[in-house]
Amino acid sequence: MEYAEEKKEFLQKLKKFADTLADRIECGGKWTIRGFIDVFQNIYTISNDTKVVSKILELHLFPYFMSFADDVGYSIELATYQNWYPDLTFISKTDPKIKFAVDLKTTYRDEEYPGFCNGFTLGSHGEYFTDRQSTKNIQYPYDQYSGHFCLGIIYTRTALDNKAETRTYSMEELQEIPSVIGNFLFFAEEKWRIASDKGGSGNTANIGSIQKIEDILQGNGVFAKAGEELFDDYWSNFGIIQVLKKGKRKPLSSFMEYLEYRGLPVSLNNPKATKRKAE
């Protein structure tokens, strides 16, 4: 792969950077963001809705990303539109041909299943993924990126009563405002290493992640034994290739089916990572 050494070096630095972030945004295990303020200095609490939390976390962290990029010799280009991939494009200042895609992903711990999180999506497996020269919904064609990474944030949601969520606070009461999330865990990994073989959300063409936190941190996804090339081929053909199942043809929907269809060793599957919940 072109720029393989640069990719390896960038990931190492991104991982070290991720390890520093929790200390920058939490105090005593709680998020330092407590609400938003108007010109009359009224403070309104935020909800722990995942979309709200994700956007505010992104804004909170962006100055640190800018500083990190400068330190490692890259500039950052934001996605032109909200639904474009990736969130951040890192471009080398010495060689602009070197680009890395970094998507920011947040999810919360699943309190019913200790050791698991709710999972997240890892980008589309639609047109820009199957046609690596396409510019649809992507900042640069997929093949122009030398690496595709996820910087993830796993947190614990705080249970709040309705009164706390709807109350307005003054500046003097700042320390009394409850934190909606905390206990942050940051990680950085190549997205194929933490991918599952299932879709990530509803009817959209998104790649889903594995959910066991230990496996996420170790990059032990469904494709960990198989490699990025088979990850690419599987997701490019997800729901397209027809396989024979119990005498009937159905769209490809699991990596085991894919391996059997391609005549590849089933040992390349990582069955531990396919388990969505603890048994």
mmCIF file of C-alpha atoms in Angstrom:
data_model
loop_
_atom_site.group_PDB
_atom_site.id
_atom_site.type_symbol
_atom_site.label_atom_id
_atom_site.label_comp_id
_atom_site.label_asym_id
_atom_site.label_seq_id
_atom_site.Cartn_x
_atom_site.Cartn_y
_atom_site.Cartn_z
ATOM 1 C CA MET A 1 0.000 0.000 0.000
ATOM 2 C CA GLU A 2 1.251 3.472 -0.890
ATOM 3 C CA TYR A 3 2.409 5.532 2.094
ATOM 4 C CA ALA A 4 2.225 2.501 4.397
ATOM 5 C CA GLU A 5 4.920 3.822 6.713
ATOM 6 C CA GLU A 6 3.254 7.226 6.932
ATOM 7 C CA LYS A 7 -0.029 5.490 7.723
ATOM 8 C CA LYS A 8 1.538 3.447 10.508
ATOM 9 C CA GLU A 9 3.220 6.501 11.991
ATOM 10 C CA PHE A 10 0.039 8.584 11.805
ATOM 11 C CA LEU A 11 -2.008 5.914 13.593
ATOM 12 C CA GLN A 12 0.556 5.644 16.385
ATOM 13 C CA LYS A 13 0.424 9.405 16.918
ATOM 14 C CA LEU A 14 -3.381 9.439 16.721
ATOM 15 C CA LYS A 15 -3.572 6.726 19.394
ATOM 16 C CA LYS A 16 -1.266 8.684 21.703
ATOM 17 C CA PHE A 17 -3.324 11.809 21.094
ATOM 18 C CA ALA A 18 -6.558 9.940 21.907
ATOM 19 C CA ASP A 19 -5.084 8.845 25.236
ATOM 20 C CA THR A 20 -4.725 12.500 26.290
ATOM 21 C CA LEU A 21 -8.264 13.662 25.551
ATOM 22 C CA ALA A 22 -10.234 12.423 28.556
ATOM 23 C CA ASP A 23 -8.169 14.573 30.919
ATOM 24 C CA ARG A 24 -8.926 17.626 28.783
ATOM 25 C CA ILE A 25 -12.715 17.404 28.853
ATOM 26 C CA GLU A 26 -13.614 15.832 32.185
ATOM 27 C CA CYS A 27 -13.143 16.677 35.843
ATOM 28 C CA GLY A 28 -13.740 14.100 38.542
ATOM 29 C CA GLY A 29 -15.032 11.673 35.924
ATOM 30 C CA LYS A 30 -17.665 14.153 34.726
ATOM 31 C CA TRP A 31 -17.908 16.136 31.502
ATOM 32 C CA THR A 32 -16.883 19.753 32.001
ATOM 33 C CA ILE A 33 -19.638 20.920 29.621
ATOM 34 C CA ARG A 34 -22.779 21.541 31.685
ATOM 35 C CA GLY A 35 -25.077 23.517 29.405
ATOM 36 C CA PHE A 36 -25.385 26.513 27.117
ATOM 37 C CA ILE A 37 -25.685 30.147 28.052
ATOM 38 C CA ASP A 38 -27.651 33.112 26.677
ATOM 39 C CA VAL A 39 -26.742 36.825 26.756
ATOM 40 C CA PHE A 40 -28.655 37.218 30.029
ATOM 41 C CA GLN A 41 -26.273 34.665 31.599
ATOM 42 C CA ASN A 42 -28.996 32.048 31.994
ATOM 43 C CA ILE A 43 -27.597 28.533 31.694
ATOM 44 C CA TYR A 44 -29.756 25.810 30.165
ATOM 45 C CA THR A 45 -28.937 22.167 30.695
ATOM 46 C CA ILE A 46 -28.335 19.842 27.751
ATOM 47 C CA SER A 47 -29.916 16.433 27.296
ATOM 48 C CA ASN A 48 -28.030 13.182 26.949
ATOM 49 C CA ASP A 49 -29.569 12.635 23.513
ATOM 50 C CA THR A 50 -26.821 11.010 21.436
ATOM 51 C CA LYS A 51 -27.060 13.464 18.532
ATOM 52 C CA VAL A 52 -26.842 16.466 20.858
ATOM 53 C CA VAL A 53 -23.951 14.999 22.827
ATOM 54 C CA SER A 54 -22.054 13.997 19.675
ATOM 55 C CA LYS A 55 -22.192 17.468 18.152
ATOM 56 C CA ILE A 56 -21.178 19.274 21.334
ATOM 57 C CA LEU A 57 -18.313 16.825 21.900
ATOM 58 C CA GLU A 58 -17.123 17.488 18.363
ATOM 59 C CA LEU A 59 -17.113 21.249 18.964
ATOM 60 C CA HIS A 60 -15.439 20.801 22.349
ATOM 61 C CA LEU A 61 -12.629 18.702 20.893
ATOM 62 C CA PHE A 62 -11.981 20.557 17.650
ATOM 63 C CA PRO A 63 -9.356 23.003 19.034
ATOM 64 C CA TYR A 64 -7.362 20.009 20.283
ATOM 65 C CA PHE A 65 -7.534 18.389 16.843
ATOM 66 C CA MET A 66 -6.225 21.574 15.264
ATOM 67 C CA SER A 67 -3.299 21.632 17.676
ATOM 68 C CA PHE A 68 -2.588 17.922 17.125
ATOM 69 C CA ALA A 69 -2.616 18.318 13.333
ATOM 70 C CA ASP A 70 -0.140 21.176 13.516
ATOM 71 C CA ASP A 71 2.131 19.210 15.846
ATOM 72 C CA VAL A 72 2.315 16.218 13.474
ATOM 73 C CA GLY A 73 2.708 18.262 10.283
ATOM 74 C CA TYR A 74 -0.801 18.070 8.852
ATOM 75 C CA SER A 75 -3.594 20.487 8.062
ATOM 76 C CA ILE A 76 -7.260 19.666 8.672
ATOM 77 C CA GLU A 77 -10.070 19.985 6.165
ATOM 78 C CA LEU A 78 -13.628 19.666 7.457
ATOM 79 C CA ALA A 79 -16.309 17.847 5.486
ATOM 80 C CA THR A 80 -18.010 20.304 3.147
ATOM 81 C CA TYR A 81 -21.473 19.035 4.099
ATOM 82 C CA GLN A 82 -22.806 17.467 7.285
ATOM 83 C CA ASN A 83 -23.516 14.053 5.766
ATOM 84 C CA TRP A 84 -20.201 13.761 3.902
ATOM 85 C CA TYR A 85 -17.381 11.378 4.793
ATOM 86 C CA PRO A 86 -15.070 11.815 6.643
ATOM 87 C CA ASP A 87 -15.508 14.303 9.483
ATOM 88 C CA LEU A 88 -11.852 15.326 9.246
ATOM 89 C CA THR A 89 -9.385 15.042 6.389
ATOM 90 C CA PHE A 90 -5.755 15.269 7.468
ATOM 91 C CA ILE A 91 -3.476 16.466 4.656
ATOM 92 C CA SER A 92 0.301 16.346 4.926
ATOM 93 C CA LYS A 93 1.930 19.771 4.728
ATOM 94 C CA THR A 94 5.025 18.323 3.049
ATOM 95 C CA ASP A 95 3.213 16.037 0.590
ATOM 96 C CA PRO A 96 -0.470 16.884 -0.051
ATOM 97 C CA LYS A 97 -0.944 13.513 -1.753
ATOM 98 C CA ILE A 98 -0.866 11.961 1.712
ATOM 99 C CA LYS A 99 -4.379 12.165 3.140
ATOM 100 C CA PHE A 100 -5.970 10.395 6.087
ATOM 101 C CA ALA A 101 -9.679 10.137 6.822
ATOM 102 C CA VAL A 102 -10.639 10.460 10.492
ATOM 103 C CA ASP A 103 -14.246 10.017 11.561
ATOM 104 C CA LEU A 104 -15.336 11.029 15.068
ATOM 105 C CA LYS A 105 -17.644 8.448 16.612
ATOM 106 C CA THR A 106 -19.404 8.503 19.968
ATOM 107 C CA THR A 107 -21.404 5.871 21.789
ATOM 108 C CA TYR A 108 -22.443 5.033 25.335
ATOM 109 C CA ARG A 109 -21.881 2.034 27.556
ATOM 110 C CA ASP A 110 -24.699 -0.508 27.667
ATOM 111 C CA GLU A 111 -25.570 -0.656 31.370
ATOM 112 C CA GLU A 112 -27.519 -3.908 30.920
ATOM 113 C CA TYR A 113 -24.480 -5.662 29.459
ATOM 114 C CA PRO A 114 -21.278 -4.665 31.294
ATOM 115 C CA GLY A 115 -18.308 -4.523 28.968
ATOM 116 C CA PHE A 116 -20.423 -3.633 25.938
ATOM 117 C CA CYS A 117 -21.345 -0.359 24.277
ATOM 118 C CA ASN A 118 -24.203 0.600 21.996
ATOM 119 C CA GLY A 119 -21.962 0.567 18.922
ATOM 120 C CA PHE A 120 -21.671 3.119 16.122
ATOM 121 C CA THR A 121 -21.555 3.391 12.349
ATOM 122 C CA LEU A 122 -18.316 3.438 10.388
ATOM 123 C CA GLY A 123 -19.384 5.206 7.230
ATOM 124 C CA SER A 124 -21.335 4.170 4.166
ATOM 125 C CA HIS A 125 -20.772 1.115 1.994
ATOM 126 C CA GLY A 126 -22.649 2.878 -0.818
ATOM 127 C CA GLU A 127 -21.400 4.592 -3.959
ATOM 128 C CA TYR A 128 -18.185 6.209 -2.723
ATOM 129 C CA PHE A 129 -17.177 2.923 -1.076
ATOM 130 C CA THR A 130 -17.877 0.685 -4.069
ATOM 131 C CA ASP A 131 -16.630 3.195 -6.649
ATOM 132 C CA ARG A 132 -13.355 4.384 -5.200
ATOM 133 C CA GLN A 133 -13.165 7.291 -7.676
ATOM 134 C CA SER A 134 -16.616 8.648 -6.831
ATOM 135 C CA THR A 135 -16.970 12.103 -5.283
ATOM 136 C CA LYS A 136 -20.539 11.575 -4.057
ATOM 137 C CA ASN A 137 -20.894 12.378 -0.334
ATOM 138 C CA ILE A 138 -17.151 12.230 0.279
ATOM 139 C CA GLN A 139 -14.545 14.980 0.617
ATOM 140 C CA TYR A 140 -12.054 13.251 -1.701
ATOM 141 C CA PRO A 141 -12.396 9.977 -3.627
ATOM 142 C CA TYR A 142 -11.974 7.017 -1.281
ATOM 143 C CA ASP A 143 -8.804 5.824 -2.993
ATOM 144 C CA GLN A 144 -7.095 9.178 -2.399
ATOM 145 C CA TYR A 145 -6.968 8.426 1.325
ATOM 146 C CA SER A 146 -3.981 6.429 2.514
ATOM 147 C CA GLY A 147 -5.822 5.340 5.644
ATOM 148 C CA HIS A 148 -9.297 5.388 7.172
ATOM 149 C CA PHE A 149 -9.461 5.828 10.932
ATOM 150 C CA CYS A 150 -12.020 6.154 13.671
ATOM 151 C CA LEU A 151 -11.394 8.285 16.724
ATOM 152 C CA GLY A 152 -14.011 6.989 19.105
ATOM 153 C CA ILE A 153 -15.467 8.161 22.388
ATOM 154 C CA ILE A 154 -17.244 5.777 24.744
ATOM 155 C CA TYR A 155 -19.003 7.337 27.722
ATOM 156 C CA THR A 156 -21.477 6.613 30.497
ATOM 157 C CA ARG A 157 -24.830 8.375 30.492
ATOM 158 C CA THR A 158 -26.025 9.993 33.706
ATOM 159 C CA ALA A 159 -29.593 9.358 34.785
ATOM 160 C CA LEU A 160 -31.308 12.729 35.267
ATOM 161 C CA ASP A 161 -34.745 13.527 36.586
ATOM 162 C CA ASN A 162 -37.070 15.742 34.568
ATOM 163 C CA LYS A 163 -36.635 18.640 36.965
ATOM 164 C CA ALA A 164 -32.861 18.721 36.455
ATOM 165 C CA GLU A 165 -33.244 18.614 32.663
ATOM 166 C CA THR A 166 -35.693 21.514 32.459
ATOM 167 C CA ARG A 167 -34.319 23.828 35.124
ATOM 168 C CA THR A 168 -32.538 27.083 34.243
ATOM 169 C CA TYR A 169 -29.426 27.953 36.245
ATOM 170 C CA SER A 170 -27.560 31.165 36.988
ATOM 171 C CA MET A 171 -23.814 31.659 36.706
ATOM 172 C CA GLU A 172 -23.521 31.404 40.496
ATOM 173 C CA GLU A 173 -25.064 27.903 40.295
ATOM 174 C CA LEU A 174 -22.675 26.613 37.654
ATOM 175 C CA GLN A 175 -21.151 23.961 39.893
ATOM 176 C CA GLU A 176 -24.622 22.643 40.766
ATOM 177 C CA ILE A 177 -25.517 21.769 37.182
ATOM 178 C CA PRO A 178 -25.454 17.987 36.699
ATOM 179 C CA SER A 179 -23.235 16.496 34.016
ATOM 180 C CA VAL A 180 -25.207 14.427 31.511
ATOM 181 C CA ILE A 181 -22.288 12.120 30.628
ATOM 182 C CA GLY A 182 -18.883 11.164 31.978
ATOM 183 C CA ASN A 183 -16.306 8.407 32.481
ATOM 184 C CA PHE A 184 -14.854 8.920 29.011
ATOM 185 C CA LEU A 185 -12.851 6.327 27.119
ATOM 186 C CA PHE A 186 -11.082 7.491 23.943
ATOM 187 C CA PHE A 187 -9.535 5.251 21.315
ATOM 188 C CA ALA A 188 -8.182 5.440 17.757
ATOM 189 C CA GLU A 189 -8.179 2.566 15.294
ATOM 190 C CA GLU A 190 -8.414 1.731 11.604
ATOM 191 C CA LYS A 191 -12.107 1.426 10.868
ATOM 192 C CA TRP A 192 -11.885 -2.009 9.225
ATOM 193 C CA ARG A 193 -10.369 -3.439 12.393
ATOM 194 C CA ILE A 194 -13.428 -2.591 14.516
ATOM 195 C CA ALA A 195 -16.088 -3.332 11.909
ATOM 196 C CA SER A 196 -18.796 -5.945 12.254
ATOM 197 C CA ASP A 197 -20.421 -7.745 9.331
ATOM 198 C CA LYS A 198 -23.812 -6.137 10.024
ATOM 199 C CA GLY A 199 -25.286 -2.804 9.002
ATOM 200 C CA GLY A 200 -25.008 0.062 11.423
ATOM 201 C CA SER A 201 -28.382 1.783 11.358
ATOM 202 C CA GLY A 202 -31.851 1.108 10.030
ATOM 203 C CA ASN A 203 -32.241 1.030 6.263
ATOM 204 C CA THR A 204 -29.222 3.208 5.504
ATOM 205 C CA ALA A 205 -26.129 1.727 3.857
ATOM 206 C CA ASN A 206 -23.852 2.083 6.890
ATOM 207 C CA ILE A 207 -21.197 -0.274 8.176
ATOM 208 C CA GLY A 208 -21.761 -1.287 11.791
ATOM 209 C CA SER A 209 -19.144 -1.652 14.505
ATOM 210 C CA ILE A 210 -18.552 -4.425 16.984
ATOM 211 C CA GLN A 211 -19.869 -3.715 20.478
ATOM 212 C CA LYS A 212 -17.578 -5.395 22.991
ATOM 213 C CA ILE A 213 -15.395 -2.612 24.391
ATOM 214 C CA GLU A 214 -12.333 -4.805 24.976
ATOM 215 C CA ASP A 215 -12.401 -5.956 21.341
ATOM 216 C CA ILE A 216 -12.824 -2.384 20.101
ATOM 217 C CA LEU A 217 -9.733 -1.278 22.033
ATOM 218 C CA GLN A 218 -7.744 -4.209 20.647
ATOM 219 C CA GLY A 219 -8.945 -3.770 17.053
ATOM 220 C CA ASN A 220 -10.429 -7.256 17.238
ATOM 221 C CA GLY A 221 -13.325 -6.890 14.816
ATOM 222 C CA VAL A 222 -14.966 -9.429 12.531
ATOM 223 C CA PHE A 223 -12.317 -8.846 9.839
ATOM 224 C CA ALA A 224 -9.279 -8.771 12.147
ATOM 225 C CA LYS A 225 -8.012 -12.137 10.859
ATOM 226 C CA ALA A 226 -9.006 -11.549 7.247
ATOM 227 C CA GLY A 227 -7.554 -8.108 6.536
ATOM 228 C CA GLU A 228 -8.666 -4.880 4.940
ATOM 229 C CA GLU A 229 -8.891 -6.232 1.391
ATOM 230 C CA LEU A 230 -11.575 -8.782 2.326
ATOM 231 C CA PHE A 231 -13.327 -6.174 4.460
ATOM 232 C CA ASP A 232 -13.525 -3.963 1.367
ATOM 233 C CA ASP A 233 -14.775 -6.764 -0.863
ATOM 234 C CA TYR A 234 -17.363 -7.962 1.665
ATOM 235 C CA TRP A 235 -18.903 -4.541 2.220
ATOM 236 C CA SER A 236 -18.774 -3.661 -1.483
ATOM 237 C CA ASN A 237 -20.943 -6.733 -2.102
ATOM 238 C CA PHE A 238 -23.081 -6.614 1.052
ATOM 239 C CA GLY A 239 -26.719 -7.245 0.141
ATOM 240 C CA ILE A 240 -25.768 -7.667 -3.536
ATOM 241 C CA ILE A 241 -24.269 -11.145 -3.902
ATOM 242 C CA GLN A 242 -26.912 -13.878 -3.725
ATOM 243 C CA VAL A 243 -26.122 -16.956 -1.633
ATOM 244 C CA LEU A 244 -27.983 -20.237 -1.351
ATOM 245 C CA LYS A 245 -29.472 -20.785 2.107
ATOM 246 C CA LYS A 246 -31.725 -23.765 2.847
ATOM 247 C CA GLY A 247 -32.564 -24.154 -0.818
ATOM 248 C CA LYS A 248 -33.402 -20.482 -1.320
ATOM 249 C CA ARG A 249 -31.370 -17.587 -2.630
ATOM 250 C CA LYS A 250 -30.913 -14.562 -0.398
ATOM 251 C CA PRO A 251 -28.637 -11.510 -0.308
ATOM 252 C CA LEU A 252 -25.259 -11.942 1.352
ATOM 253 C CA SER A 253 -25.576 -10.871 5.002
ATOM 254 C CA SER A 254 -22.714 -12.383 7.018
ATOM 255 C CA PHE A 255 -18.962 -12.751 6.669
ATOM 256 C CA MET A 256 -19.235 -16.524 7.118
ATOM 257 C CA GLU A 257 -21.565 -16.668 4.110
ATOM 258 C CA TYR A 258 -19.103 -14.529 2.166
ATOM 259 C CA LEU A 259 -16.160 -16.831 2.945
ATOM 260 C CA GLU A 260 -18.133 -19.887 1.893
ATOM 261 C CA TYR A 261 -19.250 -18.126 -1.300
ATOM 262 C CA ARG A 262 -15.675 -17.144 -2.186
ATOM 263 C CA GLY A 263 -14.311 -20.577 -1.256
ATOM 264 C CA LEU A 264 -12.061 -19.058 1.398
ATOM 265 C CA PRO A 265 -11.088 -20.628 4.754
ATOM 266 C CA VAL A 266 -13.825 -20.107 7.343
ATOM 267 C CA SER A 267 -11.024 -19.689 9.893
ATOM 268 C CA LEU A 268 -10.675 -16.121 8.553
ATOM 269 C CA ASN A 269 -13.933 -15.286 10.330
ATOM 270 C CA ASN A 270 -13.648 -13.886 13.842
ATOM 271 C CA PRO A 271 -16.775 -15.359 15.472
ATOM 272 C CA LYS A 272 -16.038 -13.907 18.913
ATOM 273 C CA ALA A 273 -16.488 -10.420 17.494
ATOM 274 C CA THR A 274 -19.836 -11.228 15.850
ATOM 275 C CA LYS A 275 -21.554 -11.616 19.232
ATOM 276 C CA ARG A 276 -23.576 -8.476 19.841
ATOM 277 C CA LYS A 277 -24.312 -9.058 23.518
ATOM 278 C CA ALA A 278 -22.898 -11.026 26.426
ATOM 279 C CA GLU A 279 -24.256 -14.529 26.751
#
